Coordinates of C-alpha atoms and ligand atoms in Angstrom, one line a residue:
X187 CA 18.6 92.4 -4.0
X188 CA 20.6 89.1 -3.9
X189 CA 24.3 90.9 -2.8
X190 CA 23.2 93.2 -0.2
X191 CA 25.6 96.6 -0.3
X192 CA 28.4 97.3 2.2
X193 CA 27.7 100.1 4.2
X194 CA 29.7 102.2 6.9
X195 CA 27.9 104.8 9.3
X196 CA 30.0 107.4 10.6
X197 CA 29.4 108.8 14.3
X198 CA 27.4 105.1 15.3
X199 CA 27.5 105.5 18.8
X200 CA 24.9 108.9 18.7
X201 CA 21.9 109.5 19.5
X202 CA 21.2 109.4 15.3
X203 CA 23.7 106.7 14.5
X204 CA 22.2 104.5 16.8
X205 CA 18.5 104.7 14.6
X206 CA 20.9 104.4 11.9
X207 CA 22.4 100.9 12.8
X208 CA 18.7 99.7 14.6
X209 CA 17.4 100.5 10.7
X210 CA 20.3 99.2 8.8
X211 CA 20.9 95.9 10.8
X212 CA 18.3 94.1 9.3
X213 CA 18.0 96.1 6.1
X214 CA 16.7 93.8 2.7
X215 CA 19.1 95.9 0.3
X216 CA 22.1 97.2 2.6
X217 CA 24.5 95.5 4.9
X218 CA 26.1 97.6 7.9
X219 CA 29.8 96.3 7.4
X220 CA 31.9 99.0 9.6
X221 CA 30.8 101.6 12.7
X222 CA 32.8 104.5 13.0
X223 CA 33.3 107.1 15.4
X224 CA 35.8 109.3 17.9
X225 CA 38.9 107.8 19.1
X226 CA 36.2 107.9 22.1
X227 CA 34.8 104.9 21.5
X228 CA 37.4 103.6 19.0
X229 CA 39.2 100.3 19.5
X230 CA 36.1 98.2 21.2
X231 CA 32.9 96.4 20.4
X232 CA 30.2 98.7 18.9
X233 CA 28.1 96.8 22.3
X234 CA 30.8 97.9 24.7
X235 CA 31.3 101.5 23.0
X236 CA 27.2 102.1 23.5
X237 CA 26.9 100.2 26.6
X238 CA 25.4 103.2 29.3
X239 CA 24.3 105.0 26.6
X240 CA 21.9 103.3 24.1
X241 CA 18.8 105.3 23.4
X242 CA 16.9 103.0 21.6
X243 CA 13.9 100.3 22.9
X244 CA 15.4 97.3 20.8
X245 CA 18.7 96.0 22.1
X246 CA 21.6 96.5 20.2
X247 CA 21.3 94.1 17.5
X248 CA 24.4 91.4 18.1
X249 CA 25.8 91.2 14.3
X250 CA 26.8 94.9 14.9
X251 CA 27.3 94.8 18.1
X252 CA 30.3 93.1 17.8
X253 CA 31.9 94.7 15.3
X254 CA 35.0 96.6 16.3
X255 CA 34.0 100.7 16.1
X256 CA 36.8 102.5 13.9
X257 CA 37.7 106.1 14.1
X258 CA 36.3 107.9 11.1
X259 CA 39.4 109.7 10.5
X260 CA 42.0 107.7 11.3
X261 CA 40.5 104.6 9.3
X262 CA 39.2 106.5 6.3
X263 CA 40.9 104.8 3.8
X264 CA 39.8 101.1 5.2
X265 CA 36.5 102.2 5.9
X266 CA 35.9 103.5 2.5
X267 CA 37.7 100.6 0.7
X268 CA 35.2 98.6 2.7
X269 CA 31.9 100.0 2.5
X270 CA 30.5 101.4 -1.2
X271 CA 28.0 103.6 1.1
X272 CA 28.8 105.7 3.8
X273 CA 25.5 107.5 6.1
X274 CA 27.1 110.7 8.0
X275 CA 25.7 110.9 11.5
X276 CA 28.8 113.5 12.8
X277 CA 28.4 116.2 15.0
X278 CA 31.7 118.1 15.3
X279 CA 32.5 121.2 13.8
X280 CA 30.5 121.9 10.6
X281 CA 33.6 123.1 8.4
X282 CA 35.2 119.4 9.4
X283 CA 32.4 117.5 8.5
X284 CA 32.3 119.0 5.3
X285 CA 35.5 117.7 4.8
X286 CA 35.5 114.6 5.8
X287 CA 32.8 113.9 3.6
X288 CA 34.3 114.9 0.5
X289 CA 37.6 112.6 1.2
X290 CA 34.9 109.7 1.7
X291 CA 33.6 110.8 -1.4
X292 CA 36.8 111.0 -3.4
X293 CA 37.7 108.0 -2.2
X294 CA 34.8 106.7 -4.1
X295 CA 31.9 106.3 -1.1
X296 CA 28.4 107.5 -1.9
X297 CA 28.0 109.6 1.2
X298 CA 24.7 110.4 2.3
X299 CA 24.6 113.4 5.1
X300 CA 22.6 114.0 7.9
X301 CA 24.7 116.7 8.7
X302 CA 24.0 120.5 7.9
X303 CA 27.5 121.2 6.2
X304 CA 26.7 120.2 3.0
X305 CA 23.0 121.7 2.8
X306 CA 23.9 124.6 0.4
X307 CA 26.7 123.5 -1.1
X308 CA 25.6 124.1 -4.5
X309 CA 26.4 120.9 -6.5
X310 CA 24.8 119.0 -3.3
X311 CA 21.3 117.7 -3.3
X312 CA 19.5 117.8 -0.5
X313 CA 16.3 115.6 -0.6
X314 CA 13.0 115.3 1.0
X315 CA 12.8 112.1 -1.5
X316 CA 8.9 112.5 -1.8
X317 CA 9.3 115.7 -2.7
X318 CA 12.4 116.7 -4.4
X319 CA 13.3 113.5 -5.9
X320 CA 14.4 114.9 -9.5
X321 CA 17.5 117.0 -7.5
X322 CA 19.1 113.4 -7.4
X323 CA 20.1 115.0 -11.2
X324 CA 22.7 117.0 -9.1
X325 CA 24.7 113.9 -9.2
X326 CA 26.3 113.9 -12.6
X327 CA 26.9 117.8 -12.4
X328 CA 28.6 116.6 -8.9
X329 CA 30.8 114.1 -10.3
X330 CA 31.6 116.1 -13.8
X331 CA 32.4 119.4 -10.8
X332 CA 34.8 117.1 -8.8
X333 CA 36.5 115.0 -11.1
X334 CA 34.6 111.6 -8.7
X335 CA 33.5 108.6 -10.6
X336 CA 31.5 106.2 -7.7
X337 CA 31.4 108.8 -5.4
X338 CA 29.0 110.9 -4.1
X339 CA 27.5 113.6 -1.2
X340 CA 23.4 114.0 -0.9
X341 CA 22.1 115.6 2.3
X342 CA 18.9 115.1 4.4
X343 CA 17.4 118.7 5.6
X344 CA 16.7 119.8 8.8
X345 CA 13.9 117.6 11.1
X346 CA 12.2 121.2 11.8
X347 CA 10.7 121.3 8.3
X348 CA 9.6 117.7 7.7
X349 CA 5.8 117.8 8.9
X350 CA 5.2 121.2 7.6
X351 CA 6.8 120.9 3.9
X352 CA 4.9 117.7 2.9
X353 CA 1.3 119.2 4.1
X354 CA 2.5 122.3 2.2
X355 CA 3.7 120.4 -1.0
X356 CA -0.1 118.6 -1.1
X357 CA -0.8 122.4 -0.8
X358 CA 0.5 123.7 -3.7
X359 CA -1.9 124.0 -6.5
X360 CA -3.4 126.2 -4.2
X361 CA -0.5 128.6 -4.1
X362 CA 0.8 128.8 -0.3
X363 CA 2.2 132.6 -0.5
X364 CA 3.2 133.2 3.2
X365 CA 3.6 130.7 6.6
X366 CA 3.8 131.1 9.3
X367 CA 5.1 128.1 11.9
X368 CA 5.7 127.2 15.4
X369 CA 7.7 124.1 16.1
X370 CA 7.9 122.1 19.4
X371 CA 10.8 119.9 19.1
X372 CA 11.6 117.0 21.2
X373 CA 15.0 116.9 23.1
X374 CA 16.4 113.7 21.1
X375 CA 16.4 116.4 17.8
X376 CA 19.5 117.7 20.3
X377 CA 20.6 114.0 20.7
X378 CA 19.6 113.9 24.6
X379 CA 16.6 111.9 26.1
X380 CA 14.9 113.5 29.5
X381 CA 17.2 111.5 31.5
X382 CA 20.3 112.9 30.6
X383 CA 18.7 116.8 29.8
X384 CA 17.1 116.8 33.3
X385 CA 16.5 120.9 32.9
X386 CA 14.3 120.2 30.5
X387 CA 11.7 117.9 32.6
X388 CA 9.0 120.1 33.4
X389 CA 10.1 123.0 31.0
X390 CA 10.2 124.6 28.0
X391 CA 13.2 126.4 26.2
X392 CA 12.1 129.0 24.0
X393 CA 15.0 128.5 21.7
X394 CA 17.2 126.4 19.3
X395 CA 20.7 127.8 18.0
X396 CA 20.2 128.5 14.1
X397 CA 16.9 126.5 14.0
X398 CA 14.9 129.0 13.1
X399 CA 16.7 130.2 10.0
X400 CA 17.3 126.1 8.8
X401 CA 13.5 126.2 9.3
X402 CA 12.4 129.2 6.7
X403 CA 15.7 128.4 4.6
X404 CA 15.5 124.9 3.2
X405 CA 12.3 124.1 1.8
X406 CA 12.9 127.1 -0.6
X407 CA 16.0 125.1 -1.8
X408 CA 13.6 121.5 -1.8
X409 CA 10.9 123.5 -3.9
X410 CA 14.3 125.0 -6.1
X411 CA 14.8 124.2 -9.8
X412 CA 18.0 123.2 -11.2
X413 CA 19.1 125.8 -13.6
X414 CA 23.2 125.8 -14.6
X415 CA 24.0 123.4 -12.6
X416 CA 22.8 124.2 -9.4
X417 CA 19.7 124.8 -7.1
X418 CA 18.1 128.1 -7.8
X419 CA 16.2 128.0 -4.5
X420 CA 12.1 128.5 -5.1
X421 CA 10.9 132.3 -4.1
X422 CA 7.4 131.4 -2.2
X423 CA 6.2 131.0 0.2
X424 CA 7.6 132.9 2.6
X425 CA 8.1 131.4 5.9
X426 CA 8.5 132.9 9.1
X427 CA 9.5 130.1 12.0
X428 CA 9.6 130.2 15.6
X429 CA 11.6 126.9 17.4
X430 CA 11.0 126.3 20.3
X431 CA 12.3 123.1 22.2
X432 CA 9.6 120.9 24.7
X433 CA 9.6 118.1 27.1
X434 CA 8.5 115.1 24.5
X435 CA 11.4 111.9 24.0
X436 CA 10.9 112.4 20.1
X437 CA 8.9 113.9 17.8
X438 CA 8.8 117.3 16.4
X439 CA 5.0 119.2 16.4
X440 CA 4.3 122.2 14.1
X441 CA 1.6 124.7 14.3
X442 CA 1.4 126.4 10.8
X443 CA -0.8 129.3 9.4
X444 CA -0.6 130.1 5.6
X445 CA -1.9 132.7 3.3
X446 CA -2.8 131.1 -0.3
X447 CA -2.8 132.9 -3.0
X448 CA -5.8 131.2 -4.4
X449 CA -8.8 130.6 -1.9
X450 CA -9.8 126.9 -0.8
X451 CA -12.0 125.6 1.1
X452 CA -11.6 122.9 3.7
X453 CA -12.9 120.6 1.7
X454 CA -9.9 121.7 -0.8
X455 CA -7.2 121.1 1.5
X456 CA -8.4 118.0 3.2
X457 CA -8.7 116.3 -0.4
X458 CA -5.5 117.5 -1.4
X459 CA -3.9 115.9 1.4
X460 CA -6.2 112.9 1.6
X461 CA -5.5 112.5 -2.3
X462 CA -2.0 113.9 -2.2
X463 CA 0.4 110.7 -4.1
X464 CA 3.2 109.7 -3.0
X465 CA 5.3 110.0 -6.0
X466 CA 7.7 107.1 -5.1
X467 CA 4.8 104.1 -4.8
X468 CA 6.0 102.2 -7.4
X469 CA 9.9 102.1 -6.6
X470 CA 8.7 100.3 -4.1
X471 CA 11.5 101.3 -1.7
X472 CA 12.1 99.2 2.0
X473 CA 11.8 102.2 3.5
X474 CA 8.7 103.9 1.7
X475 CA 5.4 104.7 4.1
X476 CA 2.2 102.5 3.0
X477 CA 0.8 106.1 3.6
X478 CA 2.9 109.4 3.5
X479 CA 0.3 112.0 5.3
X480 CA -2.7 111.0 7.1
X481 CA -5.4 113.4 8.3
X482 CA -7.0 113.5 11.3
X483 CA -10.8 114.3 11.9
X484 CA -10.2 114.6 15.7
X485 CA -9.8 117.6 17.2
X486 CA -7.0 116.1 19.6
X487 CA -5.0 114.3 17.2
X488 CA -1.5 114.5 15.6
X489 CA -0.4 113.8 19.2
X490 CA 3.3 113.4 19.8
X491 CA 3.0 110.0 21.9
X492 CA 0.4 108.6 19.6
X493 CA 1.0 109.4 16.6
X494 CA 5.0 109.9 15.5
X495 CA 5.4 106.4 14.9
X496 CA 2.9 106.0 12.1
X497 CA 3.7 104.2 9.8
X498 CA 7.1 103.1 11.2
X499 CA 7.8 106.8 12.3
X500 CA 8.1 107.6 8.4
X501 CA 4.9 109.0 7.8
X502 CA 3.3 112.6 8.3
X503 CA 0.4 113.1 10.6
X504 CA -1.9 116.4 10.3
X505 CA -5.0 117.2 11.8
X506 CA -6.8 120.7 12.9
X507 CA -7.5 122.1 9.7
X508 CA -9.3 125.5 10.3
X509 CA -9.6 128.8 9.4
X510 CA -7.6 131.5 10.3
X511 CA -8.6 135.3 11.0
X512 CA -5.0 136.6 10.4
X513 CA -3.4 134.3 7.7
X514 CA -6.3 132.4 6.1
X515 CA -5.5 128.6 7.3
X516 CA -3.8 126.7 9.8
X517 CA -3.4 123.1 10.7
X518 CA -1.4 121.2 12.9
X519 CA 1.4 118.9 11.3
X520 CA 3.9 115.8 13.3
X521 CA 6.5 114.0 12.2
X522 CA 8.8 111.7 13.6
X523 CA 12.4 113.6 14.2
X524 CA 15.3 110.7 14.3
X525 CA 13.4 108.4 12.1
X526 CA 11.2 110.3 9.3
X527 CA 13.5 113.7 10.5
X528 CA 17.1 111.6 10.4
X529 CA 18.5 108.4 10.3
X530 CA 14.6 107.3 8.2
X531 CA 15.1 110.1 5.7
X532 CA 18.4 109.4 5.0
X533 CA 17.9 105.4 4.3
X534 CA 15.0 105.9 2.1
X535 CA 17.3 108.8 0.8
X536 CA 20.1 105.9 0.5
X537 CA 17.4 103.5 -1.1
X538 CA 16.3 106.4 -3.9
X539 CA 19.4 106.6 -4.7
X540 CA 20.3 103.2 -5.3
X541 CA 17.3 102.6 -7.2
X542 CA 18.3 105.1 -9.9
X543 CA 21.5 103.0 -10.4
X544 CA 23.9 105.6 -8.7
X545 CA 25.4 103.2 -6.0
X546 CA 26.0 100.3 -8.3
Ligands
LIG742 N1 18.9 114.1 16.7 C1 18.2 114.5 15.7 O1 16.9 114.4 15.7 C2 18.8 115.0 14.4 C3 17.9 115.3 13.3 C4 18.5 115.7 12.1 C5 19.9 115.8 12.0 N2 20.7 115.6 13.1 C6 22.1 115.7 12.9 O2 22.7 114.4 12.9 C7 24.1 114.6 13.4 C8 24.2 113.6 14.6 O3 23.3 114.1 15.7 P1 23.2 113.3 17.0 O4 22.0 113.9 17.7 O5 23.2 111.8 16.8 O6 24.6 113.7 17.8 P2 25.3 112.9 19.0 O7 24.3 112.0 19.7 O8 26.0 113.9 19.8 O9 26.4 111.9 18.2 C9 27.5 112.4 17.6 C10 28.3 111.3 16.9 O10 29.5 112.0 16.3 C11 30.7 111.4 16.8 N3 31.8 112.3 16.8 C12 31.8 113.5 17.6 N4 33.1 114.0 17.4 C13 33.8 113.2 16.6 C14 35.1 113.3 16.0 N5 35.9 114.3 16.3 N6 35.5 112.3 15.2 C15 34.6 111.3 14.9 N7 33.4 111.2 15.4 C16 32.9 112.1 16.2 C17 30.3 110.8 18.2 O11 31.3 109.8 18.5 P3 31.7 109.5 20.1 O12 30.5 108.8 20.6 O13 32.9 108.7 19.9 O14 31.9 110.8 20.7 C18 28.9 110.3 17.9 O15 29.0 109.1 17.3 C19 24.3 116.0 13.8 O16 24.9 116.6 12.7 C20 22.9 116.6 14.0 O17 22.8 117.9 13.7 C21 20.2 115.2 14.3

């Protein structure tokens, strides 16, 4: 792409704005023109605002480091003037974020949301892009709904379904009817690291506020089908989720029984995920994993440490396929929870998107 695309991102200085602006800074298609963000950290260099509190390996690249952080309310109108594409990395009050992402997107932004808020709006897709790629349709109902020309909203789901929903999409022709899953999330999916969550060194937290539901919820509305104009979220299977939250920097681990409908064998469901396409190869997107889901043969492998970072942190690892007495099957499933689970997602979202001309 020879004029790379202005882009904003909106809460920069989190623990998910930061992968943002690590991934963006270098990106071949976008260019990260403006960080926003509380009248916190307004009014200083993106370096100084971070400074204490960057999460990340990689330094803070410079170019962005010394751009001056905006606030994202106060400076809406130059921020969206600026930047044609806006990623959402808020966390304030959900009813807020909502709006604040339809002003950027009357005022012409194409706004894409890691944020819950928009996840059932019904004129708002929400995209696992490997999976649900043809909801991008939503678009033009979207526009036609709210009168926008440029503008735009698509959200990324929750990080708590990503491992499972791909292994269960590869799944399908063998008709998953019921699931059961058990996440362990790491403490960065609540934007903390083990330094600054010390309670959680050593422990486990049987719970995440609302997790849960998010977790049996949305891949019904990722396997929906457009019908008058808006998601009719997909019946089967049914899931029943327990969240719970672990001692791991990142990545989220899932532990998932199913009942099919049909009856596979092993060999079945390895080949289905060994052979499973990724249905965006040829778009050839920066973004894209070489390989989307990988399956282990060892008995000890996905492992959080090892293995969230394959291929970049954007692909899904499985292993553990075996039978079940209860359900029928169960495997274990990883993926990586700010990268594949976030900020990833919602750049190859961002990518998809411009690829089917809707950010030109
Ligand atoms: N962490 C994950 O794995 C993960 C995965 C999927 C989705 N998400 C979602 O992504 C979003 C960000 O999560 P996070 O973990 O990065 O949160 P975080 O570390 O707490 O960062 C929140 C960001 O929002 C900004 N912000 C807060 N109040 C604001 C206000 N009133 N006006 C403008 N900006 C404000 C903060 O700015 P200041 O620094 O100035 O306060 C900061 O940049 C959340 O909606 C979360 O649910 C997170």
């Amino acid at each position: 792409m020879q004029n790379k695309i202005p882009v904003a991102v909106l809460g920069a200085t989190g623990m998910v704005g930061q992968r943002f602006v690590s991934l963006l800074s270098d990106h071949p298609w976008f260019e990260i023109r403006i960080v926003a963000a509380s009248s916190r950290s307004a009014g200083r260099p993106y370096a100084d605002s971070v400074h204490g509190r960057w999460t990340l390996r990689e330094p803070v690249p410079p170019a962005v480091g010394r751009l001056n952080v905006l606030e994202v309310e106060k400076d809406m109108a130059k921020i969206a003037s600026e930047a044609r594409m806006v990623f959402s990395a808020l966390a304030m009050e959900k009813a807020r974020i909502a709006e604040i992402e339809n002003a950027y997107a009357g005022l012409d932004a194409a706004v894409i949301s890691n944020n819950s808020a928009h996840r059932w709006t019904q004129d708002v897709p929400m995209l696992m892009p490997e999976i649900n790629p043809h909801h991008l349709d939503l678009i033009g109902i979207q526009r036609k709904n709210r009168g926008w020309k440029k503008g735009l909203i698509v959200v990324k789901p929750n990080c708590s379904i990503q491992s499972y929903v791909p292994v269960l999409e590869a799944f399908k022709p063998f008709g998953p009817e019921k699931v059961m899953v058990c996440t362990c999330q790491a403490v960065s999916g609540a934007g903390k690291t083990l330094e600054s969550w010390p309670e959680m060194v050593d422990n486990v937290i049987p719970f995440i506020g609302g997790e849960e539901k998010k977790s049996e919820d949305e891949p019904l509305r990722i396997w929906g089908t457009i019908r008058n104009g808006v998601i009719e979220p997909a019946k089967k299977p049914v899931i029943s989720a327990t969240c719970i939250r672990v001692p791991v920097t990142d990545g989220h681990l899932a532990s998932v029984h199913v009942t099919f409908g049909k009856k596979p064998s092993r060999e079945d469901l390895t080949d289905a995920i060994r052979q499973f396409e990724n249905p965006l190869a040829g778009l050839k997107l920066p973004s894209s994993p070489g390989a989307f889901i990988k399956y282990f043969d060892e008995e000890d492998r996905p492992q959080t440490r090892l293995d969230r970072d394959f291929e970049r942190g954007m692909g899904i690892t499985v292993g553990r396929l075996r039978e079940d007495s209860i359900l029928g099957w169960k495997f274990i499933a990883l993926s990586h929870n700010t990268l594949r689970g976030a900020a990833g997602g919602s750049v190859l979202t961002a990518e998809l998107v411009t690829a089917k001309g809707y950010a030109s």
